[in-house]
Coordinates of C-alpha atoms and ligand atoms in Angstrom, one line a residue:
X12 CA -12.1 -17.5 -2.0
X13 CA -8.9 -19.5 -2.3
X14 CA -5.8 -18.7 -0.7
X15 CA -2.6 -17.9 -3.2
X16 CA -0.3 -16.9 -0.6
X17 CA 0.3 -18.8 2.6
X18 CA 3.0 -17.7 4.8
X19 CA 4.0 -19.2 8.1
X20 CA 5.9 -18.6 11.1
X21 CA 8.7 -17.1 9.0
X22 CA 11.8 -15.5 10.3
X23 CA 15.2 -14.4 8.6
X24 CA 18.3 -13.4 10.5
X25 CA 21.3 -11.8 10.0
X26 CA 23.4 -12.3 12.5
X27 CA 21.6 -11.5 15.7
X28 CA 18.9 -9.2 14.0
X29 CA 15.5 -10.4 12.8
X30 CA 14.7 -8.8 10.0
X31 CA 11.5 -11.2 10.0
X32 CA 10.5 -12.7 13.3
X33 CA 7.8 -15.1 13.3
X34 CA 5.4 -13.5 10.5
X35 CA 2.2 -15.8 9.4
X36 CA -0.1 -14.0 6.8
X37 CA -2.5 -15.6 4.0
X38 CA -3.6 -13.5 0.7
X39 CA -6.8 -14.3 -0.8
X40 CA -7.3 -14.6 -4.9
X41 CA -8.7 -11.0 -6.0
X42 CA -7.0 -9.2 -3.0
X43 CA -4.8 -6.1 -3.5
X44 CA -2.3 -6.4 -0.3
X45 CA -1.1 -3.5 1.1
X46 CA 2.5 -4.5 3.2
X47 CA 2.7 -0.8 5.3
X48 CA 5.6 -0.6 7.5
X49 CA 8.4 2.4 8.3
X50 CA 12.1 1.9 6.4
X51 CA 13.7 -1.1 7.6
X52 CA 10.6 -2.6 9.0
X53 CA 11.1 -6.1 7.0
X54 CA 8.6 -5.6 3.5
X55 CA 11.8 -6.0 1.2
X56 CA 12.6 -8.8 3.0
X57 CA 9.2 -10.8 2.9
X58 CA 9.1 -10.4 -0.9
X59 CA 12.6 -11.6 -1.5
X60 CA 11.7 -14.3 0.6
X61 CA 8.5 -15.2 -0.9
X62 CA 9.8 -14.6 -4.4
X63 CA 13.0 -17.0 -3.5
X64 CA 15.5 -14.3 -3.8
X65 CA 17.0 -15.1 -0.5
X66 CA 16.2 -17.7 1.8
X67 CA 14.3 -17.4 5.4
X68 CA 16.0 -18.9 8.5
X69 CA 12.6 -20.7 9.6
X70 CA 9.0 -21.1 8.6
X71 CA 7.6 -22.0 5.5
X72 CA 5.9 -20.3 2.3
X73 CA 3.3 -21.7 -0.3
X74 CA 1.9 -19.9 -3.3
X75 CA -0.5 -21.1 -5.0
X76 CA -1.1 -24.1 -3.1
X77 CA 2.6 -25.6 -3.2
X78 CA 3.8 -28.3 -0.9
X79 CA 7.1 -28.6 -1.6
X80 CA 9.8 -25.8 -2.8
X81 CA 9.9 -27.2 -5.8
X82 CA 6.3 -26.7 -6.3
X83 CA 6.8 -23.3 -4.8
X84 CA 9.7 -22.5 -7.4
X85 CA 7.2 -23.8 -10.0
X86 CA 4.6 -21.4 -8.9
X87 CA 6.5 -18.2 -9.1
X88 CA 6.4 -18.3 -12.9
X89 CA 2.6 -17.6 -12.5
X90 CA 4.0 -14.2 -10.4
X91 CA 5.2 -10.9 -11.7
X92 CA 7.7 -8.9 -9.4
X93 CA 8.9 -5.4 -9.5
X94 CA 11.3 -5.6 -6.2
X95 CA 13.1 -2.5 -5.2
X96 CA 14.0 -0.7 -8.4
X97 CA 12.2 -1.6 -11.9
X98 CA 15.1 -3.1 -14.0
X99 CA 15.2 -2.7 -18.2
X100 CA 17.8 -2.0 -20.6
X101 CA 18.6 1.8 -20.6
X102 CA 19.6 1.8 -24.5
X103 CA 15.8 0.3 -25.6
X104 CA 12.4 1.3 -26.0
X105 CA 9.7 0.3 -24.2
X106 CA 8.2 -1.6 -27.0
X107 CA 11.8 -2.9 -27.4
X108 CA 12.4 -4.0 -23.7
X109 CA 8.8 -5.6 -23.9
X110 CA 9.7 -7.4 -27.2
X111 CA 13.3 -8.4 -25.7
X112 CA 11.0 -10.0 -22.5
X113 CA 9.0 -11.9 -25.0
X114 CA 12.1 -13.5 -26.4
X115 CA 13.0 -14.6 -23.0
X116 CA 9.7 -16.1 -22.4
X117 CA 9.1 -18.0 -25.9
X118 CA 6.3 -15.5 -26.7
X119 CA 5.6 -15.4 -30.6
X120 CA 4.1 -12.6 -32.5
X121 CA 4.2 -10.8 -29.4
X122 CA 3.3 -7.7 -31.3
X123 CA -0.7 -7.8 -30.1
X124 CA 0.6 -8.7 -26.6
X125 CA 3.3 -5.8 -26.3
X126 CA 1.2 -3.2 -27.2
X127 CA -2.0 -4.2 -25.2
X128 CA 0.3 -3.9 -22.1
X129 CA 1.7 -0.6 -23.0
X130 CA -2.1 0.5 -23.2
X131 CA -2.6 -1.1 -19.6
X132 CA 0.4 0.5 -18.5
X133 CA 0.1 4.0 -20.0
X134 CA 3.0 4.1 -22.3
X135 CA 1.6 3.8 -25.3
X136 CA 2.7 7.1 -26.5
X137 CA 6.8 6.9 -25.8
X138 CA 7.4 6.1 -29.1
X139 CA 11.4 6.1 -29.8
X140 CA 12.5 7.3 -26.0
X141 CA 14.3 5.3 -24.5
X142 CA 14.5 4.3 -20.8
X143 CA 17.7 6.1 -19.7
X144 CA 15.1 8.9 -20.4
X145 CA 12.1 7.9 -18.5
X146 CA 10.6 10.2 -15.8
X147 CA 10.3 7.3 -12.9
X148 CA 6.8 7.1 -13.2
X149 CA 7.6 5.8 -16.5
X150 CA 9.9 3.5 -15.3
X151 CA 7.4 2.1 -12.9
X152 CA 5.1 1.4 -14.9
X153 CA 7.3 -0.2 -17.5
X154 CA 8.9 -2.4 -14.4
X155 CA 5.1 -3.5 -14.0
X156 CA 4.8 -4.2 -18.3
X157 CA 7.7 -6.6 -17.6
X158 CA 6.4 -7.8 -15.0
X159 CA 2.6 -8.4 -16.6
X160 CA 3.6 -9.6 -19.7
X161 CA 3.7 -13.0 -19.1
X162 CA 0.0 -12.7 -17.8
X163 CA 0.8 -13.3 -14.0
X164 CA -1.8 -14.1 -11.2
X165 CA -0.1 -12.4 -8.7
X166 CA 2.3 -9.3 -8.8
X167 CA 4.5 -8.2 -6.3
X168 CA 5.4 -4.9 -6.1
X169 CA 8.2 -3.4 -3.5
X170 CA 7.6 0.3 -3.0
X171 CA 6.3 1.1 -6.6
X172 CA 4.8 4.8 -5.6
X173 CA 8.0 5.8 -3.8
X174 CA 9.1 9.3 -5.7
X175 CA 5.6 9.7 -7.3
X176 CA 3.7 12.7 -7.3
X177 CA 0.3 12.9 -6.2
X178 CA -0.6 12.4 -10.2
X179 CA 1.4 9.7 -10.6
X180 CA 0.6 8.1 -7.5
X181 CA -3.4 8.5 -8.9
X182 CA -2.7 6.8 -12.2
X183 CA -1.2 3.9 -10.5
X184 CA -3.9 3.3 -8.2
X185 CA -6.2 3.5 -11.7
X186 CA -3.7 1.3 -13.1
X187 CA -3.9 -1.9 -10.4
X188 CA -7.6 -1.3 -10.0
X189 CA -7.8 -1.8 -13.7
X190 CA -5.7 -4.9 -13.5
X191 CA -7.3 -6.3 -10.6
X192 CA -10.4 -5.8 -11.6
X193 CA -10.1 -6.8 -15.9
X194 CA -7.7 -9.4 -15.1
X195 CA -8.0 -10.5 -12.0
X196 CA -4.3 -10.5 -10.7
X197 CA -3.9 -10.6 -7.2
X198 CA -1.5 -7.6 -5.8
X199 CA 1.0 -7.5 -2.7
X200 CA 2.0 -4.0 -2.5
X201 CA 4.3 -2.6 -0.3
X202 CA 4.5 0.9 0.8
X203 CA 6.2 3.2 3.6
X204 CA 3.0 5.4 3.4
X205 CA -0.7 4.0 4.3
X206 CA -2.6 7.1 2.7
X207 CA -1.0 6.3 -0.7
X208 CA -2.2 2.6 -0.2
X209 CA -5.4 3.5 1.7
X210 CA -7.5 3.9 -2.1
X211 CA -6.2 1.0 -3.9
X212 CA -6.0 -1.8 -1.4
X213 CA -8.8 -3.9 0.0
X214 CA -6.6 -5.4 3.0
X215 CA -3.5 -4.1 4.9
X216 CA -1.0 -5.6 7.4
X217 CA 1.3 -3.2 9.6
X218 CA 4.7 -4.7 9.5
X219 CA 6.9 -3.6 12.7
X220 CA 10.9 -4.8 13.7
X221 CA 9.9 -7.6 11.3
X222 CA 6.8 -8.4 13.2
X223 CA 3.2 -8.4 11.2
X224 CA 1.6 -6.2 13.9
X225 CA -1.4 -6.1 12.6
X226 CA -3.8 -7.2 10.1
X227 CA -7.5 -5.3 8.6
X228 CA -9.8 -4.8 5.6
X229 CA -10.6 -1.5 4.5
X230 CA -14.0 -2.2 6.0
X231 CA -12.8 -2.9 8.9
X232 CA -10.4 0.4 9.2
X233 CA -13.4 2.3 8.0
X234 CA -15.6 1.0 11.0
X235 CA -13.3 2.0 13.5
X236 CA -12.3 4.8 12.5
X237 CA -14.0 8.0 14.2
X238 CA -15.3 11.4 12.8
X239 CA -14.2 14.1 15.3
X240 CA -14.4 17.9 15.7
X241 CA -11.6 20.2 16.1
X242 CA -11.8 23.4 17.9
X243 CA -8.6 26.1 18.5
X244 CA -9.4 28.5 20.8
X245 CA -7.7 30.8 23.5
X246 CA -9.8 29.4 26.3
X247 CA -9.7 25.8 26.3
X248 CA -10.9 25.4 29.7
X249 CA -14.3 27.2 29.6
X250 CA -14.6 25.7 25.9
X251 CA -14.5 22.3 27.3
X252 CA -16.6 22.2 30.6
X253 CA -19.7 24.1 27.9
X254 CA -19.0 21.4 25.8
X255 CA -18.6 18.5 28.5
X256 CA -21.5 20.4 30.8
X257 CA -23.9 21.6 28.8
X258 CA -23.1 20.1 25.4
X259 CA -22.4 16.4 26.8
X260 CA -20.1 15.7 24.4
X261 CA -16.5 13.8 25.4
X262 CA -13.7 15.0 24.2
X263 CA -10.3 13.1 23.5
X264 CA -7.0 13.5 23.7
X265 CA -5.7 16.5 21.7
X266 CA -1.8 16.6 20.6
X267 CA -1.7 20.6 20.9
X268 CA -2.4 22.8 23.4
X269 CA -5.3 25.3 22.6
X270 CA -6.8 22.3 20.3
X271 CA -10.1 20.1 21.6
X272 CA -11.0 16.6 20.2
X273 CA -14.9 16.8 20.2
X274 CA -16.3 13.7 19.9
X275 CA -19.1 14.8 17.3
X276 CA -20.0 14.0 13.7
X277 CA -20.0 16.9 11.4
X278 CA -23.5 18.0 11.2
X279 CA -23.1 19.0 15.0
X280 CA -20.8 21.4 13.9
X281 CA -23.1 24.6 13.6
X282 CA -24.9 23.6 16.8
X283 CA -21.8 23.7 18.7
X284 CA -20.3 26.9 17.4
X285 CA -23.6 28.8 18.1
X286 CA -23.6 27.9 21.6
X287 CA -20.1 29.0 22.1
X288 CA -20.4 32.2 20.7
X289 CA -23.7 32.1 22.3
X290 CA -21.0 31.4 25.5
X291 CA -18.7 34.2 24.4
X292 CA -15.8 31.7 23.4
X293 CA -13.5 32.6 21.2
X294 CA -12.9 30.2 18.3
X295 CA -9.8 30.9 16.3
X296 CA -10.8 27.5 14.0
X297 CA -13.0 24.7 13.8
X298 CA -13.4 21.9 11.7
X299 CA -15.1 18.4 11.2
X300 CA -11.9 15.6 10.8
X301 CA -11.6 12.2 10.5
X302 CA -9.2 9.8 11.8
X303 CA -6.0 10.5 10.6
X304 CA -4.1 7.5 8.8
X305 CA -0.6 8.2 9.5
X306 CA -1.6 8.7 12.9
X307 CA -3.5 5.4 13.0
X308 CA -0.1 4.0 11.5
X309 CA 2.2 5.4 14.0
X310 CA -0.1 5.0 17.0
X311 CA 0.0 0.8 16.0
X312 CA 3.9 0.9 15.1
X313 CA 5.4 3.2 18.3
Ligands
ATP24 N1 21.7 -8.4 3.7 C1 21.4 -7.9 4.9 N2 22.3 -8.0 5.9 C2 22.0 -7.5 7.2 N3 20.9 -6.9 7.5 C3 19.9 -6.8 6.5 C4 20.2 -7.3 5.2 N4 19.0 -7.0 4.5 C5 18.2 -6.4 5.3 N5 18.7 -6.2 6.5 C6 18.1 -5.6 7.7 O1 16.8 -6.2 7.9 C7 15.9 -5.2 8.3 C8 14.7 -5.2 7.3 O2 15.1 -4.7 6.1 P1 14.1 -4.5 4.8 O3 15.0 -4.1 3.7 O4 13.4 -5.8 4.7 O5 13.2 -3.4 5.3 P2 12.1 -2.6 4.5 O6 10.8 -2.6 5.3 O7 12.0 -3.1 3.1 O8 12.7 -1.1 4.5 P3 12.8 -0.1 3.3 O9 11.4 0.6 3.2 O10 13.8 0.9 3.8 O11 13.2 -0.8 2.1 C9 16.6 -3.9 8.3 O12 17.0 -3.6 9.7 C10 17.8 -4.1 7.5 O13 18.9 -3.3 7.9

């Protein structure tokens, strides 16, 4: 798989801050990126950096193999962007804001066009609203139909599920896998929230204080990612030398007091509550769980 984003050893300050120090990451043809880093962590920056909306203080970028930043500005035209807030013209349609964007590109008889990207979009049906009247959801996705309708190879999206609800945030996921998958386009997406990413990407990087922290696959997160049971009871003590003693299971560290970690898979779960009632422990709740994402998140970004 080729590389279509190559960044390296890039940095941006203002002033005295980094708002990027000394980030290097490569994006493969096919991938959907997921950028995951708290408010202020540096995604907005990267973008605008990569998508030459400001410049970087050092370090270089090359998309789609360019050498030079002319060959870099080149490039960009074979990207789509939504970056902070999708932008259209409040008084039009969405048909009429797509067919305003063909204009601008030199697309004739854009009709065909316009309408299969409304369908890949979901706003086929908004007829004669305009979008001073879309729900943000529908603004998203029309900030993506501006943004596809040139037929991109890699889109760029800054925060696009910020505000959705758990609906919305579903039909976008649909909407990139359909997009990634049907027409191949590449994805950089950035988020505040790695469970709303966690479906619809195939590789994350953890973006800290403008540092790229860390990088993994899905794969890889699923791997090391553990299955644990929880148990709340009123006597955590005698529940964890049966379960340490006699059960010989670890346990790890619990964040609440009256709450053991039991390093078990599910399907222990019966076995383990028979032989603490079998014990006379109390067991106010219990419950297989799996590593939690936000936690995973934090954990890498505290
Ligand atoms: N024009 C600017 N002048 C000074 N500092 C800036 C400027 N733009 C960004 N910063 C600082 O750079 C850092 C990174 O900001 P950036 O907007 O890239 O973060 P972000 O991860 O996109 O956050 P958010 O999720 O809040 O959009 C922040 O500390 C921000 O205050």
């Amino acid at each position: 798989m080729q590389n279509i984003l190559e960044v390296k050893n890039l940095s941006k300050q203002y002033g005295q801050q980094y708002a990027l120090r000394d980030v290097s990451l490569s994006i493969r043809k096919g991938e959907i990126y997921g950028l995951i880093g708290k408010n202020g962590a540096g995604k907005t920056t990267l973008i605008k950096v990569i998508t030459q909306l400001i410049h970087a203080s050092s370090g270089s970028v090359s998309v789609f193999g360019s050498q030079t930043s002319k060959e870099w500005t080149e490039a960009l035209r074979k990207t789509g962007s939504v970056i902070e807030t999708p932008v259209a013209y409040n008084q039009m349609t969405a048909y009429e804001n797509l067919s305003y964007c063909c204009k601008v590109h030199q697309i004739d008889q854009p009709d065909q066009l316009i309408k299969e990207t409304l369908a890949y979009v979901g706003l086929t049906d908004t007829g004669k609203k305009k979008f001073r009247n879309f729900s943000l959801g529908m603004k998203q996705r029309l900030g993506i139909a501006i943004a596809l309708i040139h037929k991109p190879e890699l889109m760029i999206l800054d925060e696009p599920i910020n505000g959705l609800d758990p609906l919305g945030i579903k039909e976008f996921r649909n909407m990139i896998q359909r997009l990634n998958q049907e027409l191949g386009i590449t994805f950089i997406i950035s988020s505040h929230i790695l469970s709303e990413l966690y479906l619809v990407a195939s590789k994350f990087g953890i973006i800290d204080q403008g540092q790229l922290v860390t990088e993994f696959t899905k794969e890889d997160f699923d791997q090391a990612s553990e299955d644990y049971i929880v148990l709340k009871t009123s006597e955590p003590e005698q529940a964890a030398s049966l379960i340490q003693e006699k059960l010989h299971y670890q346990l790890k560290d619990a964040d609440k007091a009256g709450e053991l970690h039991i390093m078990a898979q599910e399907q222990e779960l019966n076995a383990i509550v028979r032989e603490l009632v079998l014990a006379n422990i109390s067991i106010s709740g219990i419950y297989a769980a799996h590593k939690d994402l936000e936690k995973y998140f934090t954990d890498l970004v505290q």
